[in-house]
C-alpha cells in the first residue's frame, strides 16, 4: 500500500540495479583475476558486494588472489558444506532485502559444478527484478545448474576466449552495450589515450603493475584532482572499473601486444614503434644494481614495485622467505634473483631471520618503513668510494621514494573520497 501510494504521488524514484558476486572458495571457482574482469565487464559498473567463503588458512594462494581481486574473504564455520550454506543464505538474504525495497539487479554465483547451488540460483531467478548468473570455468556444466540460472558466464582458465557452453543461456545484452559504449569515444579521447599509453610503455611500463604505478605518477605530476584507475577511465571515457588491459586491447591492439597473465600482464609495442628509442635505462653500479650476482633491480621502478607488494604478502600470513619471493614474483613478473635482495634487506629490521629462512616475531611495516630499512641496509653495506657511484645510488633511492610517495598519496585520496 505504501509503495503504491509513493508511486501515485510521484515521490518514488527507481533505484539503480544492484550487482553482487558470491564465490564458493571450496568448489573450484574460476581464476579470481579473470573472474573479476568478466563480471565487471558483464555488469558494466562497480559491484555492490563481492564475497567469498571457505575454511581459509593463512598461506592459501587462492585467499591471496581473491583479496588482490578485491573480494572479501569470509571464514566458513567448521563442518562439511558450511561454505555452501553460508553463501546461499547470505545471497538469498541480500537479494530479498533489496527486492523488498523495490530494487532489482544481478547476483553472480561463482563455483565449479556443485548441483546443490541449483536451489539458490532458481530462487534468485524467480525473484521479481532479479537475475542469477552462474559463473564457472566448468566446460560442461550440469544441465540442472544451467537451467536454474538466468544465464551462464563462462570463464576459461587459460584466459583465452572460448565459446560459451552449448547448454548455457543466450549471451546477456549488457556486454555488447558496454563494448559499444567504450568504442564510441571521440577522436580526441582516443588520441590522448593512445599517446599516453604508448609513451608510458616506451618509458618502461612493460607490465600491469608498472603501468598502474606510472599512470599514478603521471597523474600526480600533472596535478590531476584524483588519481588511479577510475580517474584515468573517467578522463578518457571508459567504464569506471575497466582494466587498463581491456582498454589497450580495445583501442591499441594494432600498436601494442598484450601477453602473459594477471596480475603481471606484459605490454610490448609492435612494429616500427618497438625499435624507437626508449627512455634511458638507469645507470649501473657494480654490486648495487648490476645484472650479475645478488643485487637490486636495475630500474628504481622495479624496486618500488616490490616494496608496494610486500605489506600484502606479510599480512596474508606468509612466513618463509621463499614463500614471500614466490608471492612477489607472481605479483610483479620480476625474476627471483632481482627481488630477493630487495625483500631480505627491506625486512631486516622487522623480522628475526633464523637459519632455515623462516621469518619470526613479525610486525606489519608499511611501505615507508620498508623503504627506510632497505636504504639504510644498502648504504651500510656499500663498498664503493667513488663519488659518481654514490651520486647514482642516492639518485636511485630518490626515484624509488618518489614513486612510493605518489602511490601513498593516491591511496590516501581513495580512502578519503566517500563512496557515491
Coordinates of C-alpha atoms in Angstrom, one line a residue:
X1 CA 0.0 0.0 0.0
X2 CA 2.8 2.4 1.0
X3 CA 4.7 1.6 -2.2
X4 CA 1.6 2.2 -4.3
X5 CA 1.0 5.5 -2.6
X6 CA 4.6 6.7 -3.2
X7 CA 4.2 5.8 -6.9
X8 CA 0.8 7.5 -7.1
X9 CA 2.1 10.8 -5.6
X10 CA 5.3 10.6 -7.7
X11 CA 7.6 10.6 -4.7
X12 CA 9.4 7.3 -5.5
X13 CA 12.5 7.1 -7.7
X14 CA 13.6 4.0 -9.4
X15 CA 16.6 2.5 -7.6
X16 CA 19.7 1.6 -9.7
X17 CA 20.3 -2.1 -10.3
X18 CA 22.5 -3.9 -7.7
X19 CA 25.3 -6.2 -8.7
X20 CA 26.7 -8.7 -6.3
X21 CA 29.3 -11.6 -6.5
X22 CA 29.2 -14.6 -4.2
X23 CA 32.2 -17.1 -4.5
X24 CA 32.5 -20.6 -3.1
X25 CA 36.2 -20.9 -2.4
X26 CA 35.9 -24.6 -1.8
X27 CA 34.3 -25.5 -5.1
X28 CA 36.8 -24.8 -7.9
X29 CA 35.9 -21.2 -8.6
X30 CA 37.3 -19.5 -11.7
X31 CA 40.7 -17.8 -11.6
X32 CA 39.9 -14.6 -9.4
X33 CA 41.5 -12.1 -11.8
X34 CA 39.8 -13.4 -14.9
X35 CA 36.6 -13.8 -13.0
X36 CA 36.6 -10.2 -11.8
X37 CA 37.4 -8.9 -15.3
X38 CA 34.5 -10.9 -16.8
X39 CA 32.0 -10.0 -14.1
X40 CA 32.8 -6.3 -14.1
X41 CA 32.6 -6.2 -17.9
X42 CA 29.2 -8.1 -17.8
X43 CA 27.9 -5.7 -15.1
X44 CA 29.2 -2.6 -16.7
X45 CA 29.6 -1.0 -13.3
X46 CA 31.1 -1.5 -9.8
X47 CA 29.9 -4.4 -7.7
X48 CA 27.9 -3.5 -4.6
X49 CA 29.2 -6.6 -2.9
X50 CA 31.9 -9.3 -3.6
X51 CA 32.3 -12.1 -1.0
X52 CA 33.9 -15.5 -0.9
X53 CA 33.6 -18.3 1.7
X54 CA 35.9 -21.1 2.6
X55 CA 37.8 -22.6 5.6
X56 CA 40.8 -20.4 4.8
X57 CA 44.3 -21.0 6.0
X58 CA 46.8 -18.0 6.1
X59 CA 49.1 -19.3 3.3
X60 CA 46.3 -20.1 0.9
X61 CA 47.2 -19.0 -2.6
X62 CA 43.6 -18.7 -3.6
X63 CA 43.0 -16.5 -0.5
X64 CA 45.7 -14.1 -1.6
X65 CA 44.5 -13.9 -5.2
X66 CA 40.8 -13.3 -4.2
X67 CA 41.9 -10.5 -1.9
X68 CA 44.0 -9.0 -4.7
X69 CA 41.0 -9.1 -6.9
X70 CA 39.1 -7.0 -4.4
X71 CA 36.9 -9.8 -2.9
X72 CA 36.2 -10.0 0.8
X73 CA 37.1 -13.5 2.2
X74 CA 34.9 -14.8 5.0
X75 CA 35.9 -17.7 7.2
X76 CA 33.4 -20.5 7.0
X77 CA 32.4 -22.5 10.1
X78 CA 33.9 -26.0 10.6
X79 CA 31.9 -28.8 9.2
X80 CA 31.0 -30.2 5.7
X81 CA 29.3 -27.9 3.2
X82 CA 29.2 -24.9 5.6
X83 CA 30.8 -22.6 3.0
X84 CA 28.0 -23.5 0.6
X85 CA 25.3 -23.0 3.2
X86 CA 26.7 -19.6 4.4
X87 CA 27.0 -18.4 0.8
X88 CA 23.4 -19.5 -0.2
X89 CA 21.9 -17.9 2.9
X90 CA 23.7 -14.6 2.5
X91 CA 23.0 -14.4 -1.2
X92 CA 19.3 -15.0 -0.7
X93 CA 19.1 -12.5 2.2
X94 CA 20.9 -9.8 0.2
X95 CA 18.6 -10.3 -2.8
X96 CA 15.4 -10.4 -0.7
X97 CA 16.3 -7.2 1.3
X98 CA 16.9 -5.3 -1.9
X99 CA 13.8 -6.8 -3.7
X100 CA 11.6 -5.7 -0.7
X101 CA 12.9 -2.1 -1.3
X102 CA 11.9 -2.3 -4.9
X103 CA 15.5 -2.7 -6.2
X104 CA 16.4 -5.2 -8.9
X105 CA 19.8 -6.5 -10.1
X106 CA 22.0 -9.4 -10.8
X107 CA 23.5 -11.9 -8.4
X108 CA 26.7 -13.7 -9.7
X109 CA 27.4 -17.0 -8.0
X110 CA 30.8 -18.5 -8.8
X111 CA 31.7 -22.1 -8.2
X112 CA 32.6 -25.3 -10.1
X113 CA 29.8 -27.8 -10.6
X114 CA 28.0 -28.3 -7.2
X115 CA 24.4 -29.2 -8.0
X116 CA 23.4 -28.0 -4.6
X117 CA 23.5 -24.5 -5.8
X118 CA 20.6 -25.0 -8.2
X119 CA 18.2 -24.0 -5.4
X120 CA 19.7 -20.6 -4.7
X121 CA 20.1 -19.9 -8.5
X122 CA 16.5 -20.7 -9.1
X123 CA 15.2 -18.7 -6.1
X124 CA 17.1 -15.6 -7.2
X125 CA 16.0 -16.0 -10.8
X126 CA 12.3 -16.2 -9.7
X127 CA 12.6 -13.1 -7.5
X128 CA 11.0 -10.1 -9.2
X129 CA 13.5 -7.8 -10.9
X130 CA 16.5 -10.2 -10.3
X131 CA 18.7 -12.4 -12.4
X132 CA 21.1 -15.2 -11.2
X133 CA 24.3 -15.7 -13.2
X134 CA 26.2 -18.9 -12.8
X135 CA 29.9 -18.0 -13.1
X136 CA 32.1 -21.1 -13.8
X137 CA 35.2 -22.5 -15.6
X138 CA 33.5 -25.8 -16.0
X139 CA 33.3 -26.6 -19.7
X140 CA 30.4 -29.0 -19.3
X141 CA 28.2 -27.6 -16.5
X142 CA 25.4 -29.8 -15.3
X143 CA 22.1 -29.0 -17.1
X144 CA 20.3 -28.6 -13.7
X145 CA 22.6 -25.6 -12.9
X146 CA 22.3 -24.1 -16.4
X147 CA 18.5 -24.3 -16.3
X148 CA 18.3 -23.0 -12.8
X149 CA 20.3 -19.8 -13.6
X150 CA 19.1 -16.9 -15.7
X151 CA 22.4 -17.3 -17.7
X152 CA 25.9 -18.7 -17.5
X153 CA 29.1 -16.6 -17.5
X154 CA 31.9 -18.9 -18.7
X155 CA 35.4 -18.1 -17.6
X156 CA 38.2 -20.1 -19.4
X157 CA 41.0 -20.9 -17.0
X158 CA 43.6 -20.1 -19.7
X159 CA 42.3 -16.6 -20.2
X160 CA 41.8 -17.4 -23.9
X161 CA 38.3 -16.8 -25.3
X162 CA 36.3 -19.9 -25.9
X163 CA 32.7 -20.5 -26.8
X164 CA 30.1 -20.4 -24.0
X165 CA 28.9 -24.0 -23.2
X166 CA 26.1 -25.1 -25.5
X167 CA 23.6 -25.5 -22.8
X168 CA 24.1 -22.0 -21.5
X169 CA 21.5 -19.3 -21.9
X170 CA 21.9 -16.7 -24.6
X171 CA 24.6 -14.1 -24.0
X172 CA 23.5 -11.1 -22.0
X173 CA 22.6 -7.9 -23.8
X174 CA 24.6 -5.7 -21.4
X175 CA 28.1 -6.8 -22.6
X176 CA 27.7 -5.7 -26.2
X177 CA 26.2 -2.4 -25.0
X178 CA 29.3 -1.9 -22.8
X179 CA 31.7 -2.6 -25.8
X180 CA 29.7 -0.3 -28.0
X181 CA 29.9 2.5 -25.4
X182 CA 33.6 2.2 -24.9
X183 CA 34.2 2.1 -28.7
X184 CA 32.2 5.3 -29.2
X185 CA 34.9 7.6 -27.9
X186 CA 35.7 10.9 -29.5
X187 CA 38.8 11.2 -31.7
X188 CA 40.4 13.5 -29.1
X189 CA 39.9 10.9 -26.3
X190 CA 41.3 8.1 -28.4
X191 CA 44.3 10.1 -29.5
X192 CA 45.0 11.2 -25.9
X193 CA 44.7 7.7 -24.6
X194 CA 46.9 6.2 -27.3
X195 CA 49.6 8.9 -27.0
X196 CA 49.8 8.5 -23.2
X197 CA 49.8 4.7 -23.1
X198 CA 52.4 4.3 -25.8
X199 CA 54.7 6.9 -24.1
X200 CA 54.4 5.1 -20.8
X201 CA 55.2 1.7 -22.4
X202 CA 58.1 3.2 -24.2
X203 CA 59.4 4.6 -20.9
X204 CA 59.3 1.2 -19.2
X205 CA 55.7 0.4 -18.3
X206 CA 56.0 -3.1 -19.8
X207 CA 53.7 -4.9 -17.4
X208 CA 50.5 -4.4 -15.5
X209 CA 51.8 -3.3 -12.1
X210 CA 54.4 -0.9 -13.6
X211 CA 51.7 0.6 -15.9
X212 CA 49.5 1.3 -12.9
X213 CA 52.4 2.9 -11.0
X214 CA 53.5 5.1 -13.9
X215 CA 49.9 6.2 -14.6
X216 CA 49.6 7.4 -10.9
X217 CA 53.0 9.1 -11.1
X218 CA 51.8 10.8 -14.4
X219 CA 48.6 11.9 -12.7
X220 CA 50.5 13.3 -9.7
X221 CA 53.0 15.2 -11.9
X222 CA 50.2 16.7 -13.9
X223 CA 48.1 17.7 -10.8
X224 CA 45.0 15.6 -11.6
X225 CA 42.4 16.2 -8.9
X226 CA 42.1 12.4 -8.4
X227 CA 44.4 9.6 -9.3
X228 CA 44.1 5.9 -10.0
X229 CA 42.2 3.8 -12.5
X230 CA 38.8 5.3 -12.0
X231 CA 40.1 8.8 -12.6
X232 CA 42.0 7.6 -15.7
X233 CA 38.9 5.9 -17.1
X234 CA 36.7 8.9 -16.5
X235 CA 39.3 11.2 -18.3
X236 CA 39.2 9.0 -21.4
X237 CA 35.6 8.0 -21.4
X238 CA 36.0 4.3 -20.3
X239 CA 33.7 2.4 -17.8
X240 CA 34.9 3.2 -14.2
X241 CA 36.3 -0.3 -13.4
X242 CA 37.5 -1.3 -16.8
X243 CA 41.1 -2.7 -16.5
X244 CA 43.8 -0.9 -18.4
X245 CA 44.5 -4.2 -20.3
X246 CA 41.0 -4.2 -21.7
X247 CA 41.2 -0.6 -22.8
X248 CA 44.5 -1.3 -24.5
X249 CA 43.2 -4.4 -26.3
X250 CA 40.1 -2.5 -27.5
X251 CA 41.8 0.6 -28.8
X252 CA 45.5 -0.1 -29.2
X253 CA 45.6 -3.7 -30.5
X254 CA 47.3 -2.7 -33.7
X255 CA 50.1 -0.9 -31.8
X256 CA 50.5 -2.8 -28.5
X257 CA 51.0 -6.6 -28.0
X258 CA 49.4 -7.9 -24.7
X259 CA 50.7 -11.2 -23.3
X260 CA 51.1 -13.1 -20.1
X261 CA 48.5 -13.4 -17.3
X262 CA 47.3 -11.4 -14.3
X263 CA 48.4 -9.5 -12.4
X264 CA 51.6 -9.1 -14.4
X265 CA 50.3 -8.8 -18.0
X266 CA 53.1 -7.9 -20.4
X267 CA 52.9 -4.9 -22.8
X268 CA 55.1 -4.5 -25.9
X269 CA 55.0 -2.0 -28.7
X270 CA 54.6 -3.6 -32.2
X271 CA 56.4 -3.0 -35.4
X272 CA 58.5 0.1 -36.0
X273 CA 57.4 1.6 -32.6
X274 CA 59.2 -1.3 -30.8
X275 CA 62.5 -0.1 -32.3
X276 CA 62.1 3.5 -31.3
X277 CA 64.3 5.0 -28.7
X278 CA 63.1 4.0 -25.2
X279 CA 63.6 6.0 -22.0
X280 CA 67.2 5.8 -21.0
X281 CA 68.0 2.9 -18.7
X282 CA 69.2 3.7 -15.2
X283 CA 73.0 3.7 -14.9
X284 CA 74.6 0.6 -13.4
X285 CA 76.8 0.5 -10.3
X286 CA 78.7 -2.7 -9.8
X287 CA 77.5 -4.7 -6.8
X288 CA 74.4 -2.4 -6.4
X289 CA 72.1 -2.8 -9.4
X290 CA 74.2 -4.6 -12.0
X291 CA 72.7 -7.7 -13.6
X292 CA 75.2 -10.2 -12.2
X293 CA 75.1 -11.6 -8.7
X294 CA 72.7 -10.8 -6.0
X295 CA 71.8 -7.1 -6.5
X296 CA 68.8 -4.8 -6.7
X297 CA 66.9 -4.5 -9.9
X298 CA 68.4 -2.1 -12.4
X299 CA 65.4 0.2 -12.5
X300 CA 64.2 2.1 -9.4
X301 CA 60.6 1.5 -10.6
X302 CA 61.1 -2.3 -10.2
X303 CA 62.4 -1.9 -6.6
X304 CA 59.4 0.3 -5.8
X305 CA 57.1 -2.3 -7.3
X306 CA 58.5 -5.0 -5.0
X307 CA 58.1 -2.8 -1.9
X308 CA 54.5 -2.0 -2.7
X309 CA 53.7 -5.7 -2.8
X310 CA 55.5 -6.6 0.5
X311 CA 52.8 -5.5 3.0
X312 CA 50.1 -7.6 1.4
X313 CA 52.4 -10.6 1.3
X314 CA 53.1 -10.2 5.0
X315 CA 49.5 -9.6 6.0
X316 CA 48.4 -12.7 4.1
X317 CA 50.4 -14.8 6.6
X318 CA 53.5 -15.8 4.6
X319 CA 56.4 -16.6 7.0
X320 CA 59.1 -18.2 4.9
X321 CA 61.4 -16.1 2.7
X322 CA 61.0 -18.4 -0.3
X323 CA 57.1 -18.1 0.0
X324 CA 57.3 -14.3 0.0
X325 CA 59.7 -14.4 -3.0
X326 CA 57.3 -16.6 -4.9
X327 CA 54.3 -14.4 -4.0
X328 CA 56.2 -11.2 -5.1
X329 CA 57.4 -12.9 -8.3
X330 CA 53.9 -13.9 -9.3
X331 CA 52.6 -10.4 -8.5
X332 CA 55.3 -8.4 -10.4
X333 CA 56.6 -10.7 -13.0
X334 CA 60.2 -9.9 -11.9
X335 CA 62.9 -12.7 -11.7
X336 CA 63.7 -14.1 -8.2
X337 CA 67.3 -13.1 -8.5
X338 CA 66.3 -9.5 -8.8
X339 CA 63.8 -9.3 -6.0
X340 CA 65.4 -11.5 -3.2
X341 CA 67.8 -8.7 -2.1
X342 CA 65.0 -6.1 -2.0
X343 CA 62.9 -8.4 0.1
X344 CA 65.5 -9.6 2.6
X345 CA 67.1 -6.1 3.1
X346 CA 63.7 -4.4 3.4
X347 CA 62.7 -6.9 6.2
X348 CA 66.0 -7.0 8.0
X349 CA 64.8 -4.7 10.9
X350 CA 61.4 -6.1 11.2
X351 CA 62.0 -9.8 11.3
X352 CA 64.4 -12.2 13.1
X353 CA 65.7 -14.4 10.4
X354 CA 66.7 -17.9 11.6
X355 CA 68.9 -20.4 9.7
X356 CA 66.0 -22.0 7.7
X357 CA 65.0 -18.6 6.5
X358 CA 61.7 -18.6 8.3
X359 CA 60.6 -15.1 9.5
X360 CA 59.8 -14.9 13.2
X361 CA 58.4 -12.2 15.5
X362 CA 56.7 -10.4 12.6
X363 CA 55.3 -6.9 12.8
X364 CA 53.5 -5.2 9.9
X365 CA 55.7 -2.4 8.5
X366 CA 54.3 -0.1 5.9
X367 CA 56.0 0.9 2.6
X368 CA 57.8 3.9 4.1
X369 CA 59.3 1.8 6.9
X370 CA 60.3 -1.0 4.4
X371 CA 62.0 1.5 2.1
X372 CA 63.8 3.1 5.0
X373 CA 65.1 -0.2 6.1
X374 CA 66.2 -1.1 2.6
X375 CA 68.0 2.2 2.1
X376 CA 69.8 2.0 5.4
X377 CA 70.9 -1.6 4.9
X378 CA 72.3 -1.0 1.4
X379 CA 74.1 2.2 2.4
X380 CA 75.7 0.4 5.3
X381 CA 76.9 -2.4 3.0
X382 CA 78.0 -0.5 0.0
X383 CA 81.8 -0.7 -0.6
X384 CA 82.2 1.8 -3.3
X385 CA 84.1 5.0 -2.6
X386 CA 83.6 6.6 -6.0
X387 CA 81.8 9.9 -5.7
X388 CA 80.0 9.2 -9.0
X389 CA 78.7 5.8 -7.8
X390 CA 77.5 7.3 -4.5
X391 CA 75.6 10.0 -6.5
X392 CA 73.9 7.4 -8.7
X393 CA 72.9 5.3 -5.6
X394 CA 71.4 8.3 -3.9
X395 CA 69.5 9.2 -7.1
X396 CA 68.3 5.6 -7.4
X397 CA 66.8 5.8 -3.9
X398 CA 65.4 9.2 -4.5
X399 CA 63.4 7.9 -7.5
X400 CA 62.1 4.9 -5.5
X401 CA 60.9 7.3 -2.8
X402 CA 59.2 9.5 -5.4
X403 CA 57.2 6.5 -6.7
X404 CA 56.2 5.3 -3.3
X405 CA 55.2 8.7 -2.2
X406 CA 53.0 9.1 -5.3
X407 CA 51.3 5.7 -4.6
X408 CA 50.7 6.6 -0.9
X409 CA 49.1 9.9 -1.8
X410 CA 46.9 8.1 -4.4
X411 CA 45.8 5.5 -1.7
X412 CA 45.0 8.3 0.8
X413 CA 42.9 10.1 -1.8
X414 CA 40.9 6.9 -2.5
X415 CA 40.4 6.3 1.2
X416 CA 39.3 9.9 1.9
X417 CA 36.9 10.0 -1.0
X418 CA 33.4 9.0 0.1
X419 CA 31.6 6.3 -1.9
X420 CA 28.8 7.6 -4.1

